[in-house]
């Protein structure tokens, strides 16, 4: 009777667990009183909401530019990173940004966002480049989680959802960099 080795159990949370917890976090944010959408109940003003939405679109565009820079420097990663980049493009659109600004070649961002370095800042190894993307996604997800506390209703729910997606991207990129 042949003896088979036990299968290797992956360390850390499973992908399904991570995505389920991220979805749960977004759902919890969505389960709030309906009166939050009014400016009076949150103390927010249209200018605060507009600025937060524009900043979120700009930050998402910065992440797309970072993906573009990594893919330009390491074309072998294009297939692996394509789906995550496409999600980041959808985040730009969800915040009211233009998808046209995210479909061209990689270029440095004028936003000054830490998520959008110049293409020359891409690490030389694929592993380090992917790890850098993971760090950028994680930092942006954390910043969005803080920002959602400062904005009303729908924008807070959108920020929570995109932050959860960014955290999932960071996890997937971290696993890919191993």
PDB file of C-alpha atoms in Angstrom:
ATOM      1  CA  UNK A   1       0.000   0.000   0.000  1.00  0.00           C
ATOM      2  CA  UNK A   2       1.656   3.226  -1.119  1.00  0.00           C
ATOM      3  CA  UNK A   3       2.006   6.011   1.369  1.00  0.00           C
ATOM      4  CA  UNK A   4       1.002   9.440   0.075  1.00  0.00           C
ATOM      5  CA  UNK A   5       2.242  12.645   1.602  1.00  0.00           C
ATOM      6  CA  UNK A   6      -0.375  14.960   3.075  1.00  0.00           C
ATOM      7  CA  UNK A   7      -1.153  17.974   0.929  1.00  0.00           C
ATOM      8  CA  UNK A   8       0.491  21.252   1.849  1.00  0.00           C
ATOM      9  CA  UNK A   9      -1.899  23.490   3.746  1.00  0.00           C
ATOM     10  CA  UNK A  10      -1.458  27.144   2.735  1.00  0.00           C
ATOM     11  CA  UNK A  11      -0.538  29.517   5.531  1.00  0.00           C
ATOM     12  CA  UNK A  12      -2.752  32.483   6.260  1.00  0.00           C
ATOM     13  CA  UNK A  13      -6.425  32.965   5.483  1.00  0.00           C
ATOM     14  CA  UNK A  14      -7.951  31.358   2.442  1.00  0.00           C
ATOM     15  CA  UNK A  15      -8.980  33.570  -0.452  1.00  0.00           C
ATOM     16  CA  UNK A  16     -12.669  32.825   0.146  1.00  0.00           C
ATOM     17  CA  UNK A  17     -12.365  33.750   3.820  1.00  0.00           C
ATOM     18  CA  UNK A  18     -10.667  37.042   2.958  1.00  0.00           C
ATOM     19  CA  UNK A  19     -13.225  37.959   0.320  1.00  0.00           C
ATOM     20  CA  UNK A  20     -16.121  36.950   2.567  1.00  0.00           C
ATOM     21  CA  UNK A  21     -14.810  39.083   5.422  1.00  0.00           C
ATOM     22  CA  UNK A  22     -14.234  42.012   3.059  1.00  0.00           C
ATOM     23  CA  UNK A  23     -17.781  41.664   1.747  1.00  0.00           C
ATOM     24  CA  UNK A  24     -19.056  41.459   5.316  1.00  0.00           C
ATOM     25  CA  UNK A  25     -17.247  44.667   6.233  1.00  0.00           C
ATOM     26  CA  UNK A  26     -18.787  46.439   3.262  1.00  0.00           C
ATOM     27  CA  UNK A  27     -22.192  45.060   4.210  1.00  0.00           C
ATOM     28  CA  UNK A  28     -21.842  46.331   7.774  1.00  0.00           C
ATOM     29  CA  UNK A  29     -21.103  49.807   6.514  1.00  0.00           C
ATOM     30  CA  UNK A  30     -24.149  49.561   4.257  1.00  0.00           C
ATOM     31  CA  UNK A  31     -26.381  48.600   7.206  1.00  0.00           C
ATOM     32  CA  UNK A  32     -26.774  52.059   8.632  1.00  0.00           C
ATOM     33  CA  UNK A  33     -29.669  54.385   9.087  1.00  0.00           C
ATOM     34  CA  UNK A  34     -31.127  55.798   5.913  1.00  0.00           C
ATOM     35  CA  UNK A  35     -30.870  59.383   7.143  1.00  0.00           C
ATOM     36  CA  UNK A  36     -27.091  59.407   6.723  1.00  0.00           C
ATOM     37  CA  UNK A  37     -27.364  60.528   3.135  1.00  0.00           C
ATOM     38  CA  UNK A  38     -28.410  64.029   4.110  1.00  0.00           C
ATOM     39  CA  UNK A  39     -25.731  66.640   4.573  1.00  0.00           C
ATOM     40  CA  UNK A  40     -27.187  67.814   7.887  1.00  0.00           C
ATOM     41  CA  UNK A  41     -26.847  64.444   9.622  1.00  0.00           C
ATOM     42  CA  UNK A  42     -23.133  64.037   8.799  1.00  0.00           C
ATOM     43  CA  UNK A  43     -22.013  67.602   8.819  1.00  0.00           C
ATOM     44  CA  UNK A  44     -20.634  67.042   5.312  1.00  0.00           C
ATOM     45  CA  UNK A  45     -21.063  69.492   2.506  1.00  0.00           C
ATOM     46  CA  UNK A  46     -21.172  68.894  -1.216  1.00  0.00           C
ATOM     47  CA  UNK A  47     -17.664  70.314  -1.470  1.00  0.00           C
ATOM     48  CA  UNK A  48     -16.356  67.784   1.086  1.00  0.00           C
ATOM     49  CA  UNK A  49     -18.031  64.950  -0.809  1.00  0.00           C
ATOM     50  CA  UNK A  50     -16.837  66.238  -4.174  1.00  0.00           C
ATOM     51  CA  UNK A  51     -13.267  66.610  -2.913  1.00  0.00           C
ATOM     52  CA  UNK A  52     -13.287  63.125  -1.376  1.00  0.00           C
ATOM     53  CA  UNK A  53     -14.709  61.615  -4.571  1.00  0.00           C
ATOM     54  CA  UNK A  54     -12.139  63.420  -6.751  1.00  0.00           C
ATOM     55  CA  UNK A  55      -9.301  62.351  -4.448  1.00  0.00           C
ATOM     56  CA  UNK A  56     -10.513  58.741  -4.521  1.00  0.00           C
ATOM     57  CA  UNK A  57     -10.666  58.790  -8.342  1.00  0.00           C
ATOM     58  CA  UNK A  58      -7.183  60.336  -8.499  1.00  0.00           C
ATOM     59  CA  UNK A  59      -5.793  57.736  -6.077  1.00  0.00           C
ATOM     60  CA  UNK A  60      -7.357  54.922  -8.098  1.00  0.00           C
ATOM     61  CA  UNK A  61      -5.854  56.400 -11.246  1.00  0.00           C
ATOM     62  CA  UNK A  62      -2.492  56.399  -9.432  1.00  0.00           C
ATOM     63  CA  UNK A  63      -2.828  52.676  -8.694  1.00  0.00           C
ATOM     64  CA  UNK A  64      -3.677  52.037 -12.364  1.00  0.00           C
ATOM     65  CA  UNK A  65      -0.572  53.989 -13.361  1.00  0.00           C
ATOM     66  CA  UNK A  66       1.467  51.898 -10.953  1.00  0.00           C
ATOM     67  CA  UNK A  67       0.116  48.689 -12.510  1.00  0.00           C
ATOM     68  CA  UNK A  68       0.947  50.130 -15.951  1.00  0.00           C
ATOM     69  CA  UNK A  69       4.496  50.948 -14.860  1.00  0.00           C
ATOM     70  CA  UNK A  70       5.062  47.455 -13.458  1.00  0.00           C
ATOM     71  CA  UNK A  71       3.606  45.818 -16.568  1.00  0.00           C
ATOM     72  CA  UNK A  72       5.758  48.047 -18.806  1.00  0.00           C
ATOM     73  CA  UNK A  73       8.885  47.137 -16.832  1.00  0.00           C
ATOM     74  CA  UNK A  74       7.955  43.444 -16.524  1.00  0.00           C
ATOM     75  CA  UNK A  75       5.769  42.406 -19.506  1.00  0.00           C
ATOM     76  CA  UNK A  76       5.690  38.824 -18.222  1.00  0.00           C
ATOM     77  CA  UNK A  77       3.400  39.995 -15.396  1.00  0.00           C
ATOM     78  CA  UNK A  78       0.752  41.428 -17.742  1.00  0.00           C
ATOM     79  CA  UNK A  79      -1.474  38.363 -17.658  1.00  0.00           C
ATOM     80  CA  UNK A  80      -1.258  37.940 -13.867  1.00  0.00           C
ATOM     81  CA  UNK A  81      -1.872  41.622 -13.115  1.00  0.00           C
ATOM     82  CA  UNK A  82      -4.416  42.358 -15.838  1.00  0.00           C
ATOM     83  CA  UNK A  83      -7.532  41.500 -13.829  1.00  0.00           C
ATOM     84  CA  UNK A  84      -6.439  43.535 -10.796  1.00  0.00           C
ATOM     85  CA  UNK A  85      -5.580  46.491 -13.049  1.00  0.00           C
ATOM     86  CA  UNK A  86      -9.002  46.231 -14.697  1.00  0.00           C
ATOM     87  CA  UNK A  87     -10.643  46.380 -11.252  1.00  0.00           C
ATOM     88  CA  UNK A  88      -8.638  49.504 -10.424  1.00  0.00           C
ATOM     89  CA  UNK A  89      -9.889  51.090 -13.677  1.00  0.00           C
ATOM     90  CA  UNK A  90     -13.464  50.301 -12.595  1.00  0.00           C
ATOM     91  CA  UNK A  91     -12.742  51.991  -9.262  1.00  0.00           C
ATOM     92  CA  UNK A  92     -11.678  55.163 -11.112  1.00  0.00           C
ATOM     93  CA  UNK A  93     -14.982  55.083 -12.995  1.00  0.00           C
ATOM     94  CA  UNK A  94     -16.999  54.367  -9.829  1.00  0.00           C
ATOM     95  CA  UNK A  95     -15.617  57.539  -8.254  1.00  0.00           C
ATOM     96  CA  UNK A  96     -16.519  59.549 -11.337  1.00  0.00           C
ATOM     97  CA  UNK A  97     -13.067  59.617 -12.896  1.00  0.00           C
ATOM     98  CA  UNK A  98     -12.440  59.131 -16.569  1.00  0.00           C
ATOM     99  CA  UNK A  99     -11.462  55.695 -17.823  1.00  0.00           C
ATOM    100  CA  UNK A 100      -9.761  57.401 -20.794  1.00  0.00           C
ATOM    101  CA  UNK A 101      -7.127  58.755 -18.425  1.00  0.00           C
ATOM    102  CA  UNK A 102      -6.304  55.192 -17.341  1.00  0.00           C
ATOM    103  CA  UNK A 103      -6.080  53.391 -20.670  1.00  0.00           C
ATOM    104  CA  UNK A 104      -2.938  54.978 -22.095  1.00  0.00           C
ATOM    105  CA  UNK A 105       0.688  54.178 -21.437  1.00  0.00           C
ATOM    106  CA  UNK A 106       2.075  54.556 -17.954  1.00  0.00           C
ATOM    107  CA  UNK A 107       2.924  58.098 -16.999  1.00  0.00           C
ATOM    108  CA  UNK A 108       3.775  59.804 -13.739  1.00  0.00           C
ATOM    109  CA  UNK A 109       0.749  61.123 -11.881  1.00  0.00           C
ATOM    110  CA  UNK A 110       0.314  64.786 -11.139  1.00  0.00           C
ATOM    111  CA  UNK A 111      -1.664  63.948  -8.008  1.00  0.00           C
ATOM    112  CA  UNK A 112       1.366  63.583  -5.778  1.00  0.00           C
ATOM    113  CA  UNK A 113      -0.232  60.411  -4.415  1.00  0.00           C
ATOM    114  CA  UNK A 114       2.098  57.850  -2.842  1.00  0.00           C
ATOM    115  CA  UNK A 115       0.285  55.231  -4.913  1.00  0.00           C
ATOM    116  CA  UNK A 116       1.623  56.618  -8.185  1.00  0.00           C
ATOM    117  CA  UNK A 117       5.400  56.656  -8.523  1.00  0.00           C
ATOM    118  CA  UNK A 118       7.229  57.405 -11.762  1.00  0.00           C
ATOM    119  CA  UNK A 119       7.735  54.315 -13.936  1.00  0.00           C
ATOM    120  CA  UNK A 120      11.487  54.500 -13.275  1.00  0.00           C
ATOM    121  CA  UNK A 121      10.745  53.691  -9.624  1.00  0.00           C
ATOM    122  CA  UNK A 122       9.661  50.127 -10.511  1.00  0.00           C
ATOM    123  CA  UNK A 123      11.936  47.576  -8.828  1.00  0.00           C
ATOM    124  CA  UNK A 124      14.138  45.475 -11.091  1.00  0.00           C
ATOM    125  CA  UNK A 125      12.805  42.093 -10.004  1.00  0.00           C
ATOM    126  CA  UNK A 126       9.267  40.911 -10.673  1.00  0.00           C
ATOM    127  CA  UNK A 127       8.900  39.743  -7.081  1.00  0.00           C
ATOM    128  CA  UNK A 128       9.838  43.164  -5.691  1.00  0.00           C
ATOM    129  CA  UNK A 129       7.617  44.946  -8.213  1.00  0.00           C
ATOM    130  CA  UNK A 130       4.605  42.847  -7.184  1.00  0.00           C
ATOM    131  CA  UNK A 131       5.440  43.373  -3.504  1.00  0.00           C
ATOM    132  CA  UNK A 132       5.517  47.128  -4.161  1.00  0.00           C
ATOM    133  CA  UNK A 133       2.069  46.940  -5.747  1.00  0.00           C
ATOM    134  CA  UNK A 134       0.810  45.034  -2.706  1.00  0.00           C
ATOM    135  CA  UNK A 135       2.153  47.721  -0.392  1.00  0.00           C
ATOM    136  CA  UNK A 136       0.552  50.480  -2.471  1.00  0.00           C
ATOM    137  CA  UNK A 137      -2.827  48.679  -2.524  1.00  0.00           C
ATOM    138  CA  UNK A 138      -2.668  48.099   1.245  1.00  0.00           C
ATOM    139  CA  UNK A 139      -1.765  51.737   1.972  1.00  0.00           C
ATOM    140  CA  UNK A 140      -4.559  53.026  -0.235  1.00  0.00           C
ATOM    141  CA  UNK A 141      -7.097  50.623   1.310  1.00  0.00           C
ATOM    142  CA  UNK A 142      -6.102  51.836   4.793  1.00  0.00           C
ATOM    143  CA  UNK A 143      -6.399  55.485   3.749  1.00  0.00           C
ATOM    144  CA  UNK A 144      -9.837  54.847   2.259  1.00  0.00           C
ATOM    145  CA  UNK A 145     -10.990  53.093   5.417  1.00  0.00           C
ATOM    146  CA  UNK A 146     -10.098  56.234   7.386  1.00  0.00           C
ATOM    147  CA  UNK A 147     -11.705  58.563   4.832  1.00  0.00           C
ATOM    148  CA  UNK A 148     -15.022  56.728   4.825  1.00  0.00           C
ATOM    149  CA  UNK A 149     -15.612  57.921   8.376  1.00  0.00           C
ATOM    150  CA  UNK A 150     -15.563  61.532   7.149  1.00  0.00           C
ATOM    151  CA  UNK A 151     -18.086  61.295   4.297  1.00  0.00           C
ATOM    152  CA  UNK A 152     -21.816  60.628   4.182  1.00  0.00           C
ATOM    153  CA  UNK A 153     -23.863  57.603   3.091  1.00  0.00           C
ATOM    154  CA  UNK A 154     -23.345  56.402  -0.443  1.00  0.00           C
ATOM    155  CA  UNK A 155     -19.787  57.645  -0.788  1.00  0.00           C
ATOM    156  CA  UNK A 156     -18.856  55.996   2.531  1.00  0.00           C
ATOM    157  CA  UNK A 157     -20.319  52.700   1.316  1.00  0.00           C
ATOM    158  CA  UNK A 158     -18.473  53.003  -1.988  1.00  0.00           C
ATOM    159  CA  UNK A 159     -15.207  53.786  -0.200  1.00  0.00           C
ATOM    160  CA  UNK A 160     -15.732  50.795   2.099  1.00  0.00           C
ATOM    161  CA  UNK A 161     -16.354  48.505  -0.831  1.00  0.00           C
ATOM    162  CA  UNK A 162     -13.334  49.735  -2.786  1.00  0.00           C
ATOM    163  CA  UNK A 163     -11.157  49.617   0.351  1.00  0.00           C
ATOM    164  CA  UNK A 164     -12.186  45.992   0.863  1.00  0.00           C
ATOM    165  CA  UNK A 165     -11.342  45.244  -2.768  1.00  0.00           C
ATOM    166  CA  UNK A 166      -7.968  46.954  -2.343  1.00  0.00           C
ATOM    167  CA  UNK A 167      -7.251  44.870   0.756  1.00  0.00           C
ATOM    168  CA  UNK A 168      -8.101  41.736  -1.216  1.00  0.00           C
ATOM    169  CA  UNK A 169      -5.802  42.910  -4.046  1.00  0.00           C
ATOM    170  CA  UNK A 170      -3.008  43.466  -1.510  1.00  0.00           C
ATOM    171  CA  UNK A 171      -3.483  39.954  -0.151  1.00  0.00           C
ATOM    172  CA  UNK A 172      -3.482  38.375  -3.619  1.00  0.00           C
ATOM    173  CA  UNK A 173      -0.397  40.362  -4.632  1.00  0.00           C
ATOM    174  CA  UNK A 174       1.379  39.415  -1.417  1.00  0.00           C
ATOM    175  CA  UNK A 175       0.667  35.751  -2.076  1.00  0.00           C
ATOM    176  CA  UNK A 176       1.865  36.141  -5.684  1.00  0.00           C
ATOM    177  CA  UNK A 177       5.115  37.746  -4.522  1.00  0.00           C
ATOM    178  CA  UNK A 178       6.019  34.758  -2.325  1.00  0.00           C
TER     179      UNK A 178
END
